[in-house]
Coordinates of C-alpha atoms and ligand atoms in Angstrom, one line a residue:
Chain Q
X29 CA 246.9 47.7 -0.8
X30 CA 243.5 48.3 0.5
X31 CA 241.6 45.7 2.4
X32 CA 239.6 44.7 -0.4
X33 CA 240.5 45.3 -3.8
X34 CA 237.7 43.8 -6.2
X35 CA 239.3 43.9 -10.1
X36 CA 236.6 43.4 -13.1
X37 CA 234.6 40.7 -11.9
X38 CA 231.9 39.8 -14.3
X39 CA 228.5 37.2 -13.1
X40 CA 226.4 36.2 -15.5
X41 CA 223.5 34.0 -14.9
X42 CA 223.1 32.0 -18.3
X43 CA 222.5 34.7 -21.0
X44 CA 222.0 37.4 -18.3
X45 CA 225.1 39.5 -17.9
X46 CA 224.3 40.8 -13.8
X47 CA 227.8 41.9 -12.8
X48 CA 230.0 43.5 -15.9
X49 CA 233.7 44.1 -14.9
X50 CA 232.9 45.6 -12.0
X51 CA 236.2 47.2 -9.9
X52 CA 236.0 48.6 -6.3
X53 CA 238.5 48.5 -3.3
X54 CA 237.4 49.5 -0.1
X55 CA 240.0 50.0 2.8
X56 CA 240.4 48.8 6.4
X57 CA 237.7 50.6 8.5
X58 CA 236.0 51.8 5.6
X59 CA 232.0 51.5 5.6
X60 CA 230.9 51.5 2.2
X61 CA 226.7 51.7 1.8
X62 CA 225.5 50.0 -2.1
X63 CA 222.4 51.5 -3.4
X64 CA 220.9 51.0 -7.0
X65 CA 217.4 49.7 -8.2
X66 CA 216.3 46.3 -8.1
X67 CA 217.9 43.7 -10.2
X68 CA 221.0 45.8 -10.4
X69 CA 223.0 43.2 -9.0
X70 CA 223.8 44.7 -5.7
X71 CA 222.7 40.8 -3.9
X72 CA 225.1 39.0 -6.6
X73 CA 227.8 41.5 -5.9
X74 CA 228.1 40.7 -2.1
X75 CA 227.4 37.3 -2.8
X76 CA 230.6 36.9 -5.0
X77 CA 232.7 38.1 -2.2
X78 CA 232.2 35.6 -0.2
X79 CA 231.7 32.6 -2.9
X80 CA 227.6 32.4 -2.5
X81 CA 227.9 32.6 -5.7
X82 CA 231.1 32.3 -8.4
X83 CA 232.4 34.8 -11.0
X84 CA 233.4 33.9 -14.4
X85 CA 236.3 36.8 -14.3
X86 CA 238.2 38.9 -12.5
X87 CA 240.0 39.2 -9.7
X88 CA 239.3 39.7 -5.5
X89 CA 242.3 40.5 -3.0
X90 CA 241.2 40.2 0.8
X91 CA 244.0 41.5 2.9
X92 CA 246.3 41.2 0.4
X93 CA 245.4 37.6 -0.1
X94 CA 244.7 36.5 -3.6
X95 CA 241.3 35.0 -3.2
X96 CA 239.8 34.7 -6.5
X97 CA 241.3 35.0 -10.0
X98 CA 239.2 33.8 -12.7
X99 CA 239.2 33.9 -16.3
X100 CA 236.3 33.1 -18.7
X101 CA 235.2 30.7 -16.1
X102 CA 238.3 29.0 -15.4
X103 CA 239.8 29.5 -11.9
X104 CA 243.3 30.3 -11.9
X105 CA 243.7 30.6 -8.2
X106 CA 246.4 28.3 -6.8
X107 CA 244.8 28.5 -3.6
X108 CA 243.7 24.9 -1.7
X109 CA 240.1 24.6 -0.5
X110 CA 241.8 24.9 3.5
X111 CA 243.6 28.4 2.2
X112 CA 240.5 29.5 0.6
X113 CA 238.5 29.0 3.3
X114 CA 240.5 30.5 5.8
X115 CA 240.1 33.7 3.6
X116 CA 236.8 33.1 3.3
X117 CA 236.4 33.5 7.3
X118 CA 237.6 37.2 7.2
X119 CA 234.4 37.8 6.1
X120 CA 231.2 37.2 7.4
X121 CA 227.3 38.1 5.6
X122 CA 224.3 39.1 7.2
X123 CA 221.3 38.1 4.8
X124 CA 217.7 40.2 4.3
X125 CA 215.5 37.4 5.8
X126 CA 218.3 37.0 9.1
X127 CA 218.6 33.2 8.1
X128 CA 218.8 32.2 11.7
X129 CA 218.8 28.3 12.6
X130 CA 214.8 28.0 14.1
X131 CA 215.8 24.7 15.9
X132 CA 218.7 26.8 17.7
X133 CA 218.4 29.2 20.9
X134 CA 220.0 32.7 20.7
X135 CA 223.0 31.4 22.2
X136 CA 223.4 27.7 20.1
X137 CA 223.2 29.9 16.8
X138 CA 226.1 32.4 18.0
X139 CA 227.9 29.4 19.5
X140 CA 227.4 27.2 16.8
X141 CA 230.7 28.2 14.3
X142 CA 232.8 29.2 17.0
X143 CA 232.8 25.7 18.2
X144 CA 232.7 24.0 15.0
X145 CA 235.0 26.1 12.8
X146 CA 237.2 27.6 15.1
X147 CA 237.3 24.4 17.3
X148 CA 236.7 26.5 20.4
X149 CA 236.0 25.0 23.9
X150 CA 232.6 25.1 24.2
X151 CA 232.7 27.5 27.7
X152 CA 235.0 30.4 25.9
X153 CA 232.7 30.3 22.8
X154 CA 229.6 30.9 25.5
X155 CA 231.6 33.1 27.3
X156 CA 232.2 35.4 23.9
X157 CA 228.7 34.9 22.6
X158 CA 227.1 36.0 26.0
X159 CA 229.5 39.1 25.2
X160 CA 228.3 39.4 21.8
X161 CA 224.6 39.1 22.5
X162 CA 225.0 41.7 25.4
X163 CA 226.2 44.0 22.9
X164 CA 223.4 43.3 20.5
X165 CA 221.4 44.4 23.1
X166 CA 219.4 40.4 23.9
X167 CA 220.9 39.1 26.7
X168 CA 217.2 38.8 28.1
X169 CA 217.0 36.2 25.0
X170 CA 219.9 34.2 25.7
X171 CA 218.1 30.6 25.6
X172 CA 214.9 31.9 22.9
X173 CA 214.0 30.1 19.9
X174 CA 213.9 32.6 16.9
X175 CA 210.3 32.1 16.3
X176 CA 210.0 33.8 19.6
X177 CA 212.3 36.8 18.5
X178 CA 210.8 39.7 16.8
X179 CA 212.3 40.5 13.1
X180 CA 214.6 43.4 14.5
X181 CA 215.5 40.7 17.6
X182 CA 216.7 38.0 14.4
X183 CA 218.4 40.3 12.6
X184 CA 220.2 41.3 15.9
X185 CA 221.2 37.9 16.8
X186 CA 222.5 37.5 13.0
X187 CA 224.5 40.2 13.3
X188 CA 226.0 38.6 17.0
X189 CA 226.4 35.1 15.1
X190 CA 228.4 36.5 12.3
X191 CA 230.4 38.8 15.0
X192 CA 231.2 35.6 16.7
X193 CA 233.7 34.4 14.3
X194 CA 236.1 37.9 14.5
X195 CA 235.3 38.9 11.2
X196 CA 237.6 41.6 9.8
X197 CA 234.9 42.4 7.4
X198 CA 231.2 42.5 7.7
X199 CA 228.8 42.1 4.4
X200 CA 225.1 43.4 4.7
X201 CA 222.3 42.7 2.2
X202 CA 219.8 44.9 3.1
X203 CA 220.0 43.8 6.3
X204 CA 216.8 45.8 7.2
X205 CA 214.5 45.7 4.2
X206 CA 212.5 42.8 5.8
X207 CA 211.9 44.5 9.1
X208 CA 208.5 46.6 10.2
X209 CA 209.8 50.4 9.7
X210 CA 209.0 50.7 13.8
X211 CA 212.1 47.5 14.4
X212 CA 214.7 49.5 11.4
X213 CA 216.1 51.9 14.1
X214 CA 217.1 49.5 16.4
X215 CA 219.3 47.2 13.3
X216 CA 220.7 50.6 12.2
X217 CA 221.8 52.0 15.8
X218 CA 223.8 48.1 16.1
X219 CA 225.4 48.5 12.7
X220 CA 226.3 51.9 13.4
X221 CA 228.5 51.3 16.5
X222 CA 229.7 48.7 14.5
X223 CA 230.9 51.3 12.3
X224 CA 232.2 53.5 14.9
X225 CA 234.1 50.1 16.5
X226 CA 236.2 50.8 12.6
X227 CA 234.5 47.5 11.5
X228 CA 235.2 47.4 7.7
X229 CA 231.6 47.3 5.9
X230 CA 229.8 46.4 2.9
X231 CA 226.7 47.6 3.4
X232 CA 223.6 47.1 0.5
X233 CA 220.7 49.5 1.6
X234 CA 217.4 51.6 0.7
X235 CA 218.1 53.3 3.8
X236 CA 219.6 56.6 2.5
X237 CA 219.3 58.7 5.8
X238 CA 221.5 55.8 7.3
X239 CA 224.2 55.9 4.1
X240 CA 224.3 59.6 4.9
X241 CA 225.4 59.6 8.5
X242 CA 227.5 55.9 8.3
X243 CA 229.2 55.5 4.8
X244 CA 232.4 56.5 3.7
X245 CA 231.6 56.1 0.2
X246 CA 228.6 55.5 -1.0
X247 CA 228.1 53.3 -4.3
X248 CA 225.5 53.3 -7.2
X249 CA 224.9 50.1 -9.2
X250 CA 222.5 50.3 -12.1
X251 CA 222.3 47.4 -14.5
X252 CA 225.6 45.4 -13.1
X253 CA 227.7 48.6 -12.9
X254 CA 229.6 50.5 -10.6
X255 CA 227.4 53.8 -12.4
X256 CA 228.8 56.1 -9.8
X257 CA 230.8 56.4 -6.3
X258 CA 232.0 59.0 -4.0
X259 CA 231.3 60.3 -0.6
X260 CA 227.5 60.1 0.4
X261 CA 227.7 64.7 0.6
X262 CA 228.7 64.7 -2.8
X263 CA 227.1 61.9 -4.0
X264 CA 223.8 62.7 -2.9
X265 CA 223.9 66.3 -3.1
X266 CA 225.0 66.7 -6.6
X267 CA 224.7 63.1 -8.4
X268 CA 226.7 63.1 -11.8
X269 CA 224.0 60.7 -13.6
X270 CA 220.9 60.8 -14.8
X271 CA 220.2 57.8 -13.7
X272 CA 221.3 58.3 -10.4
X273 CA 219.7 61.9 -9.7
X274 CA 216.2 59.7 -10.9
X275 CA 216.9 56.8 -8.6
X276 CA 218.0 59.2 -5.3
X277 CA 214.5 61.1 -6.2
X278 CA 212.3 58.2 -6.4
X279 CA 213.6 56.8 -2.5
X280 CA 214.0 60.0 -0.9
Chain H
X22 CA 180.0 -18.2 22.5
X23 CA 181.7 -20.9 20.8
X24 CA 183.0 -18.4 18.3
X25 CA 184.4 -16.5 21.3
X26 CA 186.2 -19.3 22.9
X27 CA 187.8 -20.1 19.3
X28 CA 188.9 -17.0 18.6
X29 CA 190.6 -16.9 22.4
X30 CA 192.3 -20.1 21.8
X31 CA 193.9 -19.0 18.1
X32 CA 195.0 -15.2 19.8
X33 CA 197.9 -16.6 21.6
X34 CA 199.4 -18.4 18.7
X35 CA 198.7 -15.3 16.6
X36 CA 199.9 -13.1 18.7
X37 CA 203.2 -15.1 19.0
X38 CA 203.7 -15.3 14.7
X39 CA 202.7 -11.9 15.0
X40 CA 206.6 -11.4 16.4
X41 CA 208.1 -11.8 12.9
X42 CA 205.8 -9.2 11.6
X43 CA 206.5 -6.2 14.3
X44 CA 210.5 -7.3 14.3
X45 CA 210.6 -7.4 10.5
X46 CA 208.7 -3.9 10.1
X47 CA 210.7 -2.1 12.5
X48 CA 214.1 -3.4 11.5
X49 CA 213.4 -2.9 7.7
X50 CA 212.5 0.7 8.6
X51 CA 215.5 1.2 10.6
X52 CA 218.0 -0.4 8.3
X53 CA 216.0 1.1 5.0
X54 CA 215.9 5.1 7.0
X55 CA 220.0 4.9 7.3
X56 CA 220.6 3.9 4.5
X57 CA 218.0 6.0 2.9
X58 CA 219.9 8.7 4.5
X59 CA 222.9 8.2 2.6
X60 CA 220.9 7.6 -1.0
X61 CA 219.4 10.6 -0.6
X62 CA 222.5 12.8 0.1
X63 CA 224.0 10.9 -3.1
X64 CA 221.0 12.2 -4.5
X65 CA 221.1 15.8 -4.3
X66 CA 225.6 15.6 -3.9
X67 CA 227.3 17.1 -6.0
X68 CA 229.2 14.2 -8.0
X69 CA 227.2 13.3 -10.5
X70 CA 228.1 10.2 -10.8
X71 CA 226.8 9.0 -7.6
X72 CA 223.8 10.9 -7.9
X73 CA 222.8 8.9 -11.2
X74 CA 223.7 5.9 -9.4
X75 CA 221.5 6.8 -6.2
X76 CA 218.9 7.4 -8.8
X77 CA 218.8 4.4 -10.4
X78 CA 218.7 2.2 -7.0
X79 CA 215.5 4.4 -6.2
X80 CA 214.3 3.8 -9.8
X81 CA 214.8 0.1 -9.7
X82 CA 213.4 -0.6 -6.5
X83 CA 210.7 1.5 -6.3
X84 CA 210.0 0.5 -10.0
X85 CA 209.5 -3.3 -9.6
X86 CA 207.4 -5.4 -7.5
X87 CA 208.4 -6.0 -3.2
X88 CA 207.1 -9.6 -4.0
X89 CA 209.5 -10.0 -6.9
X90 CA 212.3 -8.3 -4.6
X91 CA 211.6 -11.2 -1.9
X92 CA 211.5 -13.7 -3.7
X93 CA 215.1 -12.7 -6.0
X94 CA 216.9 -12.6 -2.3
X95 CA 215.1 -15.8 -1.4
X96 CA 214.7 -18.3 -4.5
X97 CA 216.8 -16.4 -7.6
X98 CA 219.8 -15.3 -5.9
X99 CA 221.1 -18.5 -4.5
X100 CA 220.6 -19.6 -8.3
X101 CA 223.3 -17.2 -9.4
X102 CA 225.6 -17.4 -6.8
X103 CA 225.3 -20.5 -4.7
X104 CA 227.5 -19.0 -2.2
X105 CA 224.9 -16.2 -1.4
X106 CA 222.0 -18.9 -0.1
X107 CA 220.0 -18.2 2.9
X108 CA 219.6 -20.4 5.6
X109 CA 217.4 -18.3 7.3
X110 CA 214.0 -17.0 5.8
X111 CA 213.9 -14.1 8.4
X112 CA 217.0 -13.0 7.2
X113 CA 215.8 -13.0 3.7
X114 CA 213.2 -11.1 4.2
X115 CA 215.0 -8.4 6.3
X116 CA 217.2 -7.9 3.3
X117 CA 214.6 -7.5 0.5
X118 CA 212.5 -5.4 2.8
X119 CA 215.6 -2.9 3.9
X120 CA 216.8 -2.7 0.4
X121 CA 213.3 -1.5 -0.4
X122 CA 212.1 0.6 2.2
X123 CA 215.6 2.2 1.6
X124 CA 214.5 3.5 -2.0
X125 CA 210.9 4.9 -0.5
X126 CA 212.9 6.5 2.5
X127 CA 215.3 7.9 0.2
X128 CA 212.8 10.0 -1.3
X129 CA 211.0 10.7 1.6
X130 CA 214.4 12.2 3.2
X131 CA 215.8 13.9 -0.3
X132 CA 212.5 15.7 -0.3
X133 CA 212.5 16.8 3.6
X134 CA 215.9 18.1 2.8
X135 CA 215.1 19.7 -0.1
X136 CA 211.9 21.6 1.6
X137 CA 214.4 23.5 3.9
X138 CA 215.2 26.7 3.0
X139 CA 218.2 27.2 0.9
X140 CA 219.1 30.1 3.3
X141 CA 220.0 27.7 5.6
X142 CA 222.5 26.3 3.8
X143 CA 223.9 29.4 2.8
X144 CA 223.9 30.9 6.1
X145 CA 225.7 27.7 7.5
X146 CA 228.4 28.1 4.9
X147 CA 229.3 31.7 5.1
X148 CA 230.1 30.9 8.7
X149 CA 232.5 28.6 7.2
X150 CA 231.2 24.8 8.4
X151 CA 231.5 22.3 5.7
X152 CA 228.9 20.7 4.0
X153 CA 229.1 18.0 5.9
X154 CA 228.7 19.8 9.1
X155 CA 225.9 21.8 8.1
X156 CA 223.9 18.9 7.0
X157 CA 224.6 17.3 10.3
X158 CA 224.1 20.6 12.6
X159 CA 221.4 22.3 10.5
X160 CA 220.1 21.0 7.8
X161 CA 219.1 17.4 8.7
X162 CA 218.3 18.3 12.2
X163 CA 215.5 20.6 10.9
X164 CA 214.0 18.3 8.5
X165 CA 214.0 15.7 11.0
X166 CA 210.2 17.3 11.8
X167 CA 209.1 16.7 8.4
X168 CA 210.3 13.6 8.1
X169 CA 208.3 12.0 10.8
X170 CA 204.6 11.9 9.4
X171 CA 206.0 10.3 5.7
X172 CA 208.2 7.5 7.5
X173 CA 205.4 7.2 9.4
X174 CA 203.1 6.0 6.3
X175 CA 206.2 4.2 5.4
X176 CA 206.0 2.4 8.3
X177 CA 202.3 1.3 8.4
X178 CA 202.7 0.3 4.8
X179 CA 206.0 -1.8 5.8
X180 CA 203.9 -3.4 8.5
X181 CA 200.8 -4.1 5.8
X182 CA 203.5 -5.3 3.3
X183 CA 205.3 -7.6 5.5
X184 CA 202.4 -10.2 4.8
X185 CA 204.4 -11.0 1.5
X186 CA 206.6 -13.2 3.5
X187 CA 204.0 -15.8 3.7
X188 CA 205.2 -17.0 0.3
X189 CA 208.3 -17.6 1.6
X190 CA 207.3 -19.5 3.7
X191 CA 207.7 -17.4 6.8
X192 CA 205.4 -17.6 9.4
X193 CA 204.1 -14.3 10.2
X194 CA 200.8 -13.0 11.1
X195 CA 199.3 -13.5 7.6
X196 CA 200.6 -17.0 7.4
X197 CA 199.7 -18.5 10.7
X198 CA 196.4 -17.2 10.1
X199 CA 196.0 -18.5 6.6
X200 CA 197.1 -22.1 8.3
X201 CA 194.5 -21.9 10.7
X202 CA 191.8 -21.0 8.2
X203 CA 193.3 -24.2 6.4
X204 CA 192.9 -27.1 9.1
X205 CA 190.1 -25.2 10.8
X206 CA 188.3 -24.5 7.5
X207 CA 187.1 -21.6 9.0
X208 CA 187.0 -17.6 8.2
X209 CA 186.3 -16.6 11.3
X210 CA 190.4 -16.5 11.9
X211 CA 190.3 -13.3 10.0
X212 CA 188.5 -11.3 12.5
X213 CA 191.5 -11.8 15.2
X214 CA 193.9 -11.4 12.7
X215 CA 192.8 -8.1 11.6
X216 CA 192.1 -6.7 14.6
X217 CA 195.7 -7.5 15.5
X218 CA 197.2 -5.9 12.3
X219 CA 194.6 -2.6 13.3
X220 CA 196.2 -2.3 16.7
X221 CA 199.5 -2.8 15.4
X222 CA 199.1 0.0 12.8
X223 CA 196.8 2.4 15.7
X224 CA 199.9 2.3 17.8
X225 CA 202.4 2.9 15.5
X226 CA 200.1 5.8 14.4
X227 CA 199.8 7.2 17.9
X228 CA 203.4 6.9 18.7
X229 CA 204.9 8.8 15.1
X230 CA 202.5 11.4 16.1
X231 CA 203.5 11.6 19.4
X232 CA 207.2 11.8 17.8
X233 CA 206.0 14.6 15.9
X234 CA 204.7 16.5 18.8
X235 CA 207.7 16.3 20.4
X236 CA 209.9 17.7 17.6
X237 CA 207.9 21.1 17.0
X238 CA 209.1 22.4 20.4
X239 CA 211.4 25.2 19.0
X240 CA 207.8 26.1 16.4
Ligands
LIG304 N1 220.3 32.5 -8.9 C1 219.9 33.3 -10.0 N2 219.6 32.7 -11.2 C2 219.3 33.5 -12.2 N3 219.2 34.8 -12.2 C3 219.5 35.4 -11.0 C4 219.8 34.7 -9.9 N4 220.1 35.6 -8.9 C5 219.9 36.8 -9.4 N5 219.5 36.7 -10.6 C6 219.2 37.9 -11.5 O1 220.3 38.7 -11.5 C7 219.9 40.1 -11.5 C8 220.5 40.8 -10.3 O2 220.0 40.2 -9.1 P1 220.4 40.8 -7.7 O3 219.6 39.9 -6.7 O4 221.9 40.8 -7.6 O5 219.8 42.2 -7.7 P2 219.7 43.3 -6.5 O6 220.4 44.5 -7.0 O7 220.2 42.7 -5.3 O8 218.1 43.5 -6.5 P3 217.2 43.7 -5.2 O9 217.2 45.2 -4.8 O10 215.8 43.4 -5.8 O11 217.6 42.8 -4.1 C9 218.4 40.1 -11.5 O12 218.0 40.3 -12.8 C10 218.1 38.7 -11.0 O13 216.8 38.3 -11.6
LIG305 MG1 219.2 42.1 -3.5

């Protein structure tokens, strides 16, 4: 079974049908970039994963773990809230606006979970976060206030907090369509090597140049489907739809 | 000149019934902010049950009268239930102040909670802390800031209101000088007694916004 295995999961929002039995798996080490116009669900898609928001069906596997299975609403899971959580920690989400703590330094909002999820002692979880903040390339920034950091500097420091809980998958919602275009290369390079590290990725993004050189598979979502998926080559060289030929001409 | 020497032999007495009006503000505060906390997190919980019921404690007491608050704990109650009588006016009016300031603070802290981004709740529980600990650790710690000017107009308005206690018999500022104006037949008492209730509120003033200086250091 592959690391994730999504099975038709539908969303709606009242009347508004956003996800419609939507079905994806996506193995261990497998980077996976989401593209698709606005409002084609690609946010509410990630979001489900890791319960921002709750389906009304389907089913999600993490790791072979039964984490959701829902029926017209009604959650058939037999899971506890403890189990589900400890699911829930294989993944972690790195949001479009960074969603840092501002009344945190640097190294309190990398620290922060470690300590108070996984009960860490307080010197191993610094000792990991000063690793993890080295790697995001800031350990000049260790005791800043985000409202000191650049946007490209937040996003980094996201990226280290989520890191900090040994996720054994990373989400991304456009993690760099907030940024300056001049602060986008140094997001990408991190999420790269994170790639090359065999971190398993969902990755939403406008950057296509970036889907090209990281994904495995890329994905196309138009109006709460899966429209189209296959390697980013094939994909972008000789789309199958309409809709995604016009969509790949209007960003590149 | 005579005026003068008056006024300087009222200020000590004034000053000293002036007591049970800065202890009564600042302890109604206190008690009313934590367990304004609580109200407020019933407020915007998820049971809905205690959420109508925090509602309709802010309704009720920010809905009727302080004075008619006072005097139920101090006259009506002990009616009821004889078993519940006061001994102690203070007392009294501690509890009908708290219970009231509660229902303002309550609002005052549902709203600070609710201006913070909802990002920051979200980001808090992907990394997997409870609701409880991301109130605690991020939530609530970053609407402290905003909290401080509102509670701070709580507080002068407390201090203002706590002259109600003079018909209970309690003598505070107000009542001590409404005495003296009495057997001195005089107005001249007010000019004291206001300046004192000015300073009072120009301190507290100076140090909420001192407080709020403090808390913007990571702005
Ligand atoms: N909380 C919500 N309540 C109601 N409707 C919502 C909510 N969140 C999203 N929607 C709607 O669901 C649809 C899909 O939204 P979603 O954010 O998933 O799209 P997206 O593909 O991420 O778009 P974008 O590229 O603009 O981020 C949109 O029509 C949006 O208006
Ligand atoms: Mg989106």
């Amino acid at each position: 079974m592959a690391l994730i295995e999504i099975e038709n999961i539908s969303k709606s929002f009242g009347a508004l049908n956003v996800l419609k039995d939507i079905s994806l798996s996506v193995e261990q080490g497998e980077v996976v970039c989401i593209i698709g116009p606005s409002g084609a669900g690609k946010s509410t898609f990630l979001r489900s994963l890791n319960h921002l928001e709750t389906i009304s069906d389907g089913r999600i596997y993490i790791d072979g773990k039964l984490l959701d299975d829902r029926k017209d609403g009604v959650n058939r899971s037999p899971l506890t809230k403890k189990e589900e959580s400890d699911i829930l920690l294989e993944m972690e989400i790195v949001f479009q606006r960074f969603n840092l703590f501002p009344h945190m330094t640097t190294l309190e909002n990398v620290m922060l979970a470690p300590v108070h999820v996984r009960k860490q002692p307080k010197e191993a979880a610094r000792a990991a976060a000063v690793d993890l903040i080295e790697k995001v390339g800031l350990s000049d920034k260790l005791d800043v206030f985000p409202s000191k950091l650049s946007g490209g500097q937040q996003q980094r420091v996201a990226i280290a907090r989520a890191l900090a809980m040994n996720p054994k998958i990373m989400l991304f919602d456009e993690p760099t369509s907030a940024l300056d275009p001049e602060l986008v290369g140094e997001v990408l390079a991190v999420i790269k090597k994170l790639a090359s590290e065999g971190m398993t990725m969902l990755v939403v993004t406008h950057e296509i140049g970036f889907a090209r050189d990281v994904a495995d598979k890329v994905v196309f979502m138009y109006d709460g489907i899966i429209l189209e998926e296959g390697a980013p080559a094939e994909l972008f060289a000789k789309p199958k739809h309409e809709r995604t030929k016009a969509f790949l001409q209007a960003v590149l | 000149m005579r005026n003068l020497e008056l006024v300087m032999g009222w200020l000590p007495s004034l000053i000293f019934a002036s007591r049970i009006t800065i202890s009564l503000s600042v302890i109604s505060v206190v008690i009313g902010m934590l367990a304004g906390v609580f109200i407020a997190l019933g407020r915007i919980s998820a049971n809905g049950a205690l959420r109508k019921a925090c509602g309709i404690y802010i309704f009720i007491f920010r809905g009727t009268p302080l004075l008619m608050q006072l005097f139920f704990v101090w006259y009506a109650l002990p009616l009821a239930i004889p078993w519940l009588a006061m001994q102690d006016r203070f007392l009294a009016a501690c509890i009908a102040f708290s219970i009231n300031s509660a229902a303002y603070q309550a609002e005052i802290i549902r709203a600070a909670i609710q201006s913070i981004d909802p990002g920051q709740m979200e980001a808090a529980r992907s990394l997997g802390l409870t609701y409880g600990q991301a109130m605690r650790l991020v939530i609530i710690p970053q609407s402290i800031k905003r909290l401080i000017p509102p509670v701070g107009n709580e507080f002068i308005m407390v201090l203002k209101d706590t002259s109600l206690v003079s018909t209970i018999a309690l003598v505070d500022l107000m009542k001590h000088t409404s005495q003296i104006q009495s057997s001195a037949a005089t107005a001249l008492v007010y000019l004291p007694s206001a300046c004192l209730y000015l300073i009072f509120t120009a301190v507290f003033t100076f140090l909420f916004n001192y407080l709020e200086k403090r808390h913007s250091v990571y702005e």
